[in-house]
Amino acid sequence: MKKLFNTRVKVILVLALALAIITALAAALLPGTTPGQTVVQTLLAPLRSGFHSMTSLAERYYNYIFKYESLQAENEELTRKLNAMEEDVRSADALQRENERLRQLVDLTQDREDYLREDAYIVAWDSSNYKSAFTINKGSSSGLEEDMVAITEFGQVVGLITDVGPNWATVTTVLDSSLQISGSVASSGYTGIVQGAFATGQEGKMRMNYLPTVAVIRNNDQVVTTGSTIYPKGLIIGYIEDADFDKTGVAKYAILTPAANFDNLSQVFIITNYTVE
Amino acid sequence: MLEKFRLTPRQWKSVGKWTLYAALFLVVMMVQTVCLGNVRIFGTGLSLLPIVCCCVCLKEAPGNGGVFVLIASLVWCLSGADSGSLAILLWTSLSVLGAIVCQALLNNRFLSCALCSFITLLVSETVCFLSKFWFGGAQADQYLKKVLPGVLLSMLFYPILYGITRSISRIGGNYGTES
């Protein structure tokens, strides 16, 4: 055994310890992405994109072969819904014209936020059980920066860019306990801090903390962003599922179901710039 | 002068072998993060890379295998993985120590390799969990719900990974005894 535990093995073990300490310190002390991470992730990005394309192609063929009938039924159902919605749109058009006329009459300005968005595809997920993050196929070369918000096509908050490289970026999702968002209950206006609930044992959910004790909270109430330098106002974070008093008894908390469907998420939109009209 | 850099057929085989090991590591990494990254089986994710590292280390002796595991775990850490620094320390030390113990007391065949892979996976996942638990990022009951099922599920892929590693290790002659 002593013979096997030779100098080379000892050097490897010492190097492992040294590299572990260096990488841990670099991650903790250096702001943003470390140079080593940038190099490795930039080299891995084309490989990830290639594997992502192959996986998507395989999924498409699988769905075509095994899910053809269910897709046909879904198509019929969607066609029926589309017809109903087209009718709704026609009546909405008339209402919108009326609304514009009335706005002009009372001279109201629109409080609407305009976003500049960059679309990106998810190429890899963090496989850890304790972290919810994914890598997208665009980075600083497409104008992406840290602390930009990722949303779905329906304006649902997905997460925040936490690391960025030339052709990749890491988005930490709203399900991760490290992310905190200021949110408000759309129907009542109560505000609180929303964060991932994994650390409290509710995986796949979010927790809205610091709600006032007098707050009347109803299930399925929509929670939206209150607006900040990072998050535009009015993005949908999730829906209230449950509420209770926290341990201290001086505030309430609510458990939220995320608005974005993370199981089928493949494309996100990054808000690169936003202005309030 | 270029004569010095000419490789013998045996050296070419060795280069090919280590290239294939690297390719195996990258493919498994892509499968784990791209294909199965968002898939949760019984609420837990797979962790296949420690198994690959352990198999390579056992098949290629602690010296050569240890260098491979060190580089592989460094790549894993720099790819932005959660608890990457712990992976460098744990995967390398556990694989190397496992290889030494197996070489001295057991062999590098299927069952010894399975035992070593299981211990490497279990210890590294447990230490990662404890580090999260210590800083309030996880709850105690999640060890039984996530860590243990994750380790057992990952071990289901062991025969495939062992088979591939064994095939690659045969290129250019085996290290150790296979009998």
Short mmCIF file of N, CA, C and O in Angstrom, two decimals, chain A residues 150-234:
data_model
loop_
_atom_site.label_atom_id
_atom_site.label_comp_id
_atom_site.label_asym_id
_atom_site.label_seq_id
_atom_site.Cartn_x
_atom_site.Cartn_y
_atom_site.Cartn_z
N ALA A 150 -34.72 37.64 -17.46
CA ALA A 150 -35.20 36.69 -18.47
C ALA A 150 -36.69 36.46 -18.24
O ALA A 150 -37.11 36.24 -17.11
N ILE A 151 -37.46 36.57 -19.33
CA ILE A 151 -38.91 36.34 -19.23
C ILE A 151 -39.36 35.36 -20.32
O ILE A 151 -38.59 35.06 -21.23
N THR A 152 -40.60 34.92 -20.22
CA THR A 152 -41.16 34.08 -21.29
C THR A 152 -41.84 35.01 -22.30
O THR A 152 -41.93 36.22 -22.08
N GLU A 153 -42.37 34.42 -23.37
CA GLU A 153 -43.06 35.23 -24.38
C GLU A 153 -44.33 35.86 -23.82
O GLU A 153 -44.88 36.80 -24.40
N PHE A 154 -44.82 35.35 -22.66
CA PHE A 154 -46.04 35.89 -22.06
C PHE A 154 -45.74 36.89 -20.93
O PHE A 154 -46.65 37.27 -20.19
N GLY A 155 -44.50 37.30 -20.79
CA GLY A 155 -44.13 38.29 -19.77
C GLY A 155 -44.04 37.71 -18.37
O GLY A 155 -44.19 38.43 -17.38
N GLN A 156 -43.80 36.41 -18.27
CA GLN A 156 -43.64 35.78 -16.95
C GLN A 156 -42.15 35.76 -16.60
O GLN A 156 -41.33 35.41 -17.45
N VAL A 157 -41.84 36.12 -15.36
CA VAL A 157 -40.43 36.20 -14.96
C VAL A 157 -39.84 34.79 -14.87
O VAL A 157 -40.42 33.90 -14.25
N VAL A 158 -38.70 34.61 -15.51
CA VAL A 158 -38.00 33.32 -15.47
C VAL A 158 -36.81 33.41 -14.51
O VAL A 158 -36.59 32.52 -13.70
N GLY A 159 -36.05 34.48 -14.61
CA GLY A 159 -34.88 34.62 -13.74
C GLY A 159 -34.02 35.80 -14.12
O GLY A 159 -34.48 36.71 -14.81
N LEU A 160 -32.78 35.73 -13.67
CA LEU A 160 -31.85 36.85 -13.81
C LEU A 160 -30.51 36.34 -14.32
O LEU A 160 -30.05 35.29 -13.85
N ILE A 161 -29.89 37.08 -15.22
CA ILE A 161 -28.56 36.67 -15.69
C ILE A 161 -27.56 36.92 -14.56
O ILE A 161 -27.43 38.04 -14.08
N THR A 162 -26.86 35.86 -14.16
CA THR A 162 -25.89 36.00 -13.07
C THR A 162 -24.44 35.87 -13.55
O THR A 162 -23.53 36.33 -12.87
N ASP A 163 -24.23 35.20 -14.66
CA ASP A 163 -22.88 35.10 -15.25
C ASP A 163 -23.02 35.27 -16.75
O ASP A 163 -24.00 34.78 -17.33
N VAL A 164 -22.04 35.92 -17.34
CA VAL A 164 -22.13 36.10 -18.79
C VAL A 164 -20.75 35.99 -19.43
O VAL A 164 -19.75 36.41 -18.87
N GLY A 165 -20.72 35.34 -20.58
CA GLY A 165 -19.49 35.21 -21.36
C GLY A 165 -19.77 35.65 -22.78
O GLY A 165 -20.88 36.10 -23.08
N PRO A 166 -18.80 35.52 -23.68
CA PRO A 166 -19.01 36.03 -25.06
C PRO A 166 -20.19 35.37 -25.77
O PRO A 166 -20.97 36.05 -26.43
N ASN A 167 -20.33 34.04 -25.66
CA ASN A 167 -21.39 33.34 -26.40
C ASN A 167 -22.28 32.50 -25.48
O ASN A 167 -22.92 31.56 -25.92
N TRP A 168 -22.31 32.82 -24.23
CA TRP A 168 -23.15 32.10 -23.26
C TRP A 168 -23.51 33.02 -22.10
O TRP A 168 -22.82 34.02 -21.86
N ALA A 169 -24.55 32.66 -21.41
CA ALA A 169 -24.91 33.37 -20.17
C ALA A 169 -25.63 32.40 -19.25
O ALA A 169 -26.33 31.49 -19.73
N THR A 170 -25.45 32.57 -17.96
CA THR A 170 -26.13 31.72 -16.98
C THR A 170 -27.29 32.50 -16.38
O THR A 170 -27.10 33.63 -15.92
N VAL A 171 -28.46 31.90 -16.43
CA VAL A 171 -29.65 32.53 -15.84
C VAL A 171 -30.01 31.76 -14.58
O VAL A 171 -30.25 30.55 -14.64
N THR A 172 -30.01 32.44 -13.43
CA THR A 172 -30.48 31.83 -12.18
C THR A 172 -31.98 32.07 -12.12
O THR A 172 -32.44 33.20 -12.27
N THR A 173 -32.75 31.01 -11.94
CA THR A 173 -34.21 31.15 -12.03
C THR A 173 -34.82 31.66 -10.72
O THR A 173 -34.16 31.65 -9.67
N VAL A 174 -36.07 32.03 -10.81
CA VAL A 174 -36.78 32.54 -9.63
C VAL A 174 -37.00 31.45 -8.58
O VAL A 174 -37.34 31.75 -7.44
N LEU A 175 -36.79 30.19 -8.98
CA LEU A 175 -36.95 29.08 -8.03
C LEU A 175 -35.73 28.92 -7.12
O LEU A 175 -35.78 28.20 -6.12
N ASP A 176 -34.62 29.57 -7.49
CA ASP A 176 -33.40 29.46 -6.69
C ASP A 176 -33.52 30.35 -5.45
O ASP A 176 -33.95 31.50 -5.54
N SER A 177 -33.09 29.79 -4.32
CA SER A 177 -33.24 30.53 -3.05
C SER A 177 -32.40 31.80 -3.00
O SER A 177 -32.65 32.69 -2.18
N SER A 178 -31.38 31.90 -3.85
CA SER A 178 -30.48 33.05 -3.79
C SER A 178 -31.07 34.31 -4.43
O SER A 178 -30.59 35.41 -4.22
N LEU A 179 -32.13 34.15 -5.21
CA LEU A 179 -32.71 35.30 -5.93
C LEU A 179 -33.88 35.91 -5.14
O LEU A 179 -34.75 35.17 -4.68
N GLN A 180 -33.86 37.22 -4.98
CA GLN A 180 -34.95 37.89 -4.26
C GLN A 180 -35.56 38.97 -5.16
O GLN A 180 -34.82 39.78 -5.73
N ILE A 181 -36.87 38.97 -5.26
CA ILE A 181 -37.57 39.94 -6.12
C ILE A 181 -38.63 40.65 -5.30
O ILE A 181 -39.36 40.01 -4.54
N SER A 182 -38.72 41.95 -5.49
CA SER A 182 -39.79 42.69 -4.83
C SER A 182 -41.07 42.51 -5.64
O SER A 182 -41.11 42.83 -6.83
N GLY A 183 -42.09 41.97 -4.99
CA GLY A 183 -43.34 41.70 -5.71
C GLY A 183 -44.55 42.26 -4.98
O GLY A 183 -44.47 42.59 -3.79
N SER A 184 -45.64 42.39 -5.71
CA SER A 184 -46.88 42.84 -5.06
C SER A 184 -48.05 42.00 -5.56
O SER A 184 -48.04 41.53 -6.70
N VAL A 185 -49.02 41.84 -4.68
CA VAL A 185 -50.22 41.11 -5.06
C VAL A 185 -51.05 42.04 -5.95
O VAL A 185 -51.40 43.15 -5.53
N ALA A 186 -51.29 41.60 -7.19
CA ALA A 186 -51.89 42.48 -8.19
C ALA A 186 -53.26 43.02 -7.76
O ALA A 186 -53.57 44.18 -7.96
N SER A 187 -54.07 42.15 -7.12
CA SER A 187 -55.45 42.56 -6.81
C SER A 187 -55.54 43.50 -5.61
O SER A 187 -56.41 44.36 -5.54
N SER A 188 -54.62 43.32 -4.63
CA SER A 188 -54.73 44.11 -3.40
C SER A 188 -53.60 45.11 -3.18
O SER A 188 -53.73 46.05 -2.40
N GLY A 189 -52.47 44.90 -3.85
CA GLY A 189 -51.35 45.84 -3.74
C GLY A 189 -50.39 45.56 -2.60
O GLY A 189 -49.42 46.29 -2.43
N TYR A 190 -50.61 44.50 -1.81
CA TYR A 190 -49.67 44.17 -0.73
C TYR A 190 -48.32 43.81 -1.33
O TYR A 190 -48.26 43.06 -2.30
N THR A 191 -47.25 44.34 -0.73
CA THR A 191 -45.93 44.04 -1.28
C THR A 191 -45.14 43.12 -0.35
O THR A 191 -45.39 43.07 0.86
N GLY A 192 -44.19 42.41 -0.93
CA GLY A 192 -43.33 41.50 -0.17
C GLY A 192 -42.12 41.11 -1.00
O GLY A 192 -41.96 41.58 -2.12
N ILE A 193 -41.28 40.28 -0.41
CA ILE A 193 -40.08 39.81 -1.11
C ILE A 193 -40.29 38.35 -1.52
O ILE A 193 -40.58 37.51 -0.68
N VAL A 194 -40.14 38.10 -2.82
CA VAL A 194 -40.34 36.75 -3.34
C VAL A 194 -38.99 36.07 -3.54
O VAL A 194 -38.07 36.67 -4.11
N GLN A 195 -38.87 34.84 -3.05
CA GLN A 195 -37.65 34.07 -3.32
C GLN A 195 -37.98 32.58 -3.41
O GLN A 195 -39.03 32.14 -2.95
N GLY A 196 -37.06 31.83 -4.03
CA GLY A 196 -37.26 30.39 -4.19
C GLY A 196 -37.43 29.71 -2.85
O GLY A 196 -36.80 30.09 -1.87
N ALA A 197 -38.29 28.68 -2.81
CA ALA A 197 -38.63 28.06 -1.52
C ALA A 197 -37.93 26.74 -1.30
O ALA A 197 -38.31 25.99 -0.40
N PHE A 198 -36.89 26.43 -2.09
CA PHE A 198 -36.22 25.13 -1.92
C PHE A 198 -35.64 24.98 -0.51
O PHE A 198 -35.78 23.93 0.11
N ALA A 199 -35.00 26.06 -0.02
CA ALA A 199 -34.35 25.99 1.30
C ALA A 199 -35.35 25.75 2.42
O ALA A 199 -34.98 25.29 3.50
N THR A 200 -36.63 26.05 2.16
CA THR A 200 -37.65 25.81 3.19
C THR A 200 -38.43 24.51 2.92
O THR A 200 -39.48 24.28 3.50
N GLY A 201 -37.90 23.73 2.00
CA GLY A 201 -38.47 22.40 1.76
C GLY A 201 -39.59 22.33 0.75
O GLY A 201 -40.27 21.33 0.64
N GLN A 202 -39.81 23.43 -0.01
CA GLN A 202 -40.88 23.40 -1.02
C GLN A 202 -40.27 23.60 -2.41
O GLN A 202 -40.27 24.71 -2.95
N GLU A 203 -39.79 22.52 -2.94
CA GLU A 203 -39.12 22.60 -4.24
C GLU A 203 -40.13 22.93 -5.34
O GLU A 203 -41.26 22.45 -5.32
N GLY A 204 -39.71 23.78 -6.28
CA GLY A 204 -40.58 24.13 -7.39
C GLY A 204 -41.57 25.23 -7.06
O GLY A 204 -42.41 25.58 -7.88
N LYS A 205 -41.50 25.75 -5.83
CA LYS A 205 -42.40 26.83 -5.41
C LYS A 205 -41.58 28.06 -5.01
O LYS A 205 -40.37 27.99 -4.89
N MET A 206 -42.29 29.16 -4.81
CA MET A 206 -41.64 30.38 -4.31
C MET A 206 -42.33 30.81 -3.03
O MET A 206 -43.47 30.41 -2.78
N ARG A 207 -41.62 31.63 -2.27
CA ARG A 207 -42.18 32.09 -1.00
C ARG A 207 -42.16 33.62 -1.01
O ARG A 207 -41.13 34.22 -1.30
N MET A 208 -43.31 34.23 -0.72
CA MET A 208 -43.40 35.69 -0.65
C MET A 208 -43.40 36.07 0.83
O MET A 208 -44.36 35.77 1.55
N ASN A 209 -42.31 36.69 1.28
CA ASN A 209 -42.15 37.01 2.71
C ASN A 209 -42.51 38.47 3.01
O ASN A 209 -42.67 39.28 2.11
N TYR A 210 -42.60 38.77 4.28
CA TYR A 210 -42.81 40.13 4.81
C TYR A 210 -44.13 40.77 4.37
O TYR A 210 -44.21 41.96 4.16
N LEU A 211 -45.16 39.95 4.23
CA LEU A 211 -46.49 40.51 3.95
C LEU A 211 -47.08 40.99 5.28
O LEU A 211 -46.85 40.37 6.32
N PRO A 212 -47.84 42.09 5.28
CA PRO A 212 -48.40 42.56 6.55
C PRO A 212 -49.38 41.54 7.15
O PRO A 212 -50.03 40.80 6.41
N THR A 213 -49.46 41.53 8.48
CA THR A 213 -50.32 40.54 9.15
C THR A 213 -51.80 40.77 8.82
O THR A 213 -52.60 39.83 8.86
N VAL A 214 -52.14 42.01 8.48
CA VAL A 214 -53.55 42.30 8.18
C VAL A 214 -53.91 41.96 6.74
O VAL A 214 -55.08 42.07 6.34
N ALA A 215 -52.93 41.57 5.96
CA ALA A 215 -53.17 41.32 4.53
C ALA A 215 -54.18 40.20 4.32
O ALA A 215 -54.09 39.14 4.97
N VAL A 216 -55.14 40.46 3.46
CA VAL A 216 -56.12 39.42 3.11
C VAL A 216 -55.63 38.80 1.79
O VAL A 216 -55.59 39.47 0.76
N ILE A 217 -55.24 37.56 1.86
CA ILE A 217 -54.61 36.92 0.69
C ILE A 217 -55.49 35.78 0.21
O ILE A 217 -55.92 34.93 0.99
N ARG A 218 -55.78 35.83 -1.08
CA ARG A 218 -56.64 34.80 -1.66
C ARG A 218 -55.84 33.90 -2.60
O ARG A 218 -54.91 34.36 -3.26
N ASN A 219 -56.24 32.65 -2.65
CA ASN A 219 -55.58 31.72 -3.57
C ASN A 219 -55.77 32.18 -5.01
O ASN A 219 -56.80 32.77 -5.36
N ASN A 220 -54.77 31.89 -5.83
CA ASN A 220 -54.75 32.23 -7.26
C ASN A 220 -54.62 33.72 -7.56
O ASN A 220 -54.74 34.12 -8.70
N ASP A 221 -54.40 34.53 -6.51
CA ASP A 221 -54.10 35.94 -6.77
C ASP A 221 -52.76 36.02 -7.49
O ASP A 221 -51.82 35.32 -7.16
N GLN A 222 -52.71 36.95 -8.47
CA GLN A 222 -51.48 37.09 -9.26
C GLN A 222 -50.46 37.97 -8.52
O GLN A 222 -50.84 38.99 -7.95
N VAL A 223 -49.21 37.57 -8.53
CA VAL A 223 -48.14 38.38 -7.94
C VAL A 223 -47.26 38.90 -9.07
O VAL A 223 -46.80 38.12 -9.91
N VAL A 224 -47.06 40.22 -9.09
CA VAL A 224 -46.27 40.84 -10.17
C VAL A 224 -45.10 41.62 -9.58
O VAL A 224 -45.06 41.90 -8.37
N THR A 225 -44.14 41.96 -10.44
CA THR A 225 -42.99 42.74 -9.96
C THR A 225 -43.44 44.17 -9.66
O THR A 225 -44.29 44.72 -10.36
N THR A 226 -42.85 44.75 -8.61
CA THR A 226 -43.23 46.12 -8.25
C THR A 226 -42.48 47.15 -9.09
O THR A 226 -42.86 48.31 -9.13
N GLY A 227 -41.40 46.71 -9.72
CA GLY A 227 -40.60 47.63 -10.53
C GLY A 227 -39.38 48.10 -9.77
O GLY A 227 -39.47 48.51 -8.62
N SER A 228 -38.21 47.98 -10.41
CA SER A 228 -36.96 48.43 -9.80
C SER A 228 -35.99 48.72 -10.93
O SER A 228 -36.37 48.68 -12.10
N THR A 229 -34.74 48.99 -10.57
CA THR A 229 -33.75 49.25 -11.63
C THR A 229 -33.46 47.98 -12.42
O THR A 229 -32.99 48.04 -13.54
N ILE A 230 -33.74 46.83 -11.81
CA ILE A 230 -33.48 45.55 -12.50
C ILE A 230 -34.75 45.00 -13.14
O ILE A 230 -34.77 44.67 -14.32
N TYR A 231 -35.82 44.92 -12.36
CA TYR A 231 -37.06 44.32 -12.86
C TYR A 231 -38.06 45.39 -13.28
O TYR A 231 -38.43 46.24 -12.47
N PRO A 232 -38.52 45.36 -14.54
CA PRO A 232 -39.59 46.28 -14.93
C PRO A 232 -40.87 45.98 -14.14
O PRO A 232 -41.04 44.87 -13.66
N LYS A 233 -41.72 46.96 -14.08
CA LYS A 233 -42.96 46.80 -13.31
C LYS A 233 -43.97 45.93 -14.07
O LYS A 233 -44.03 45.97 -15.30
N GLY A 234 -44.72 45.13 -13.32
CA GLY A 234 -45.86 44.41 -13.88
C GLY A 234 -45.56 43.07 -14.52
O GLY A 234 -46.45 42.48 -15.13
#
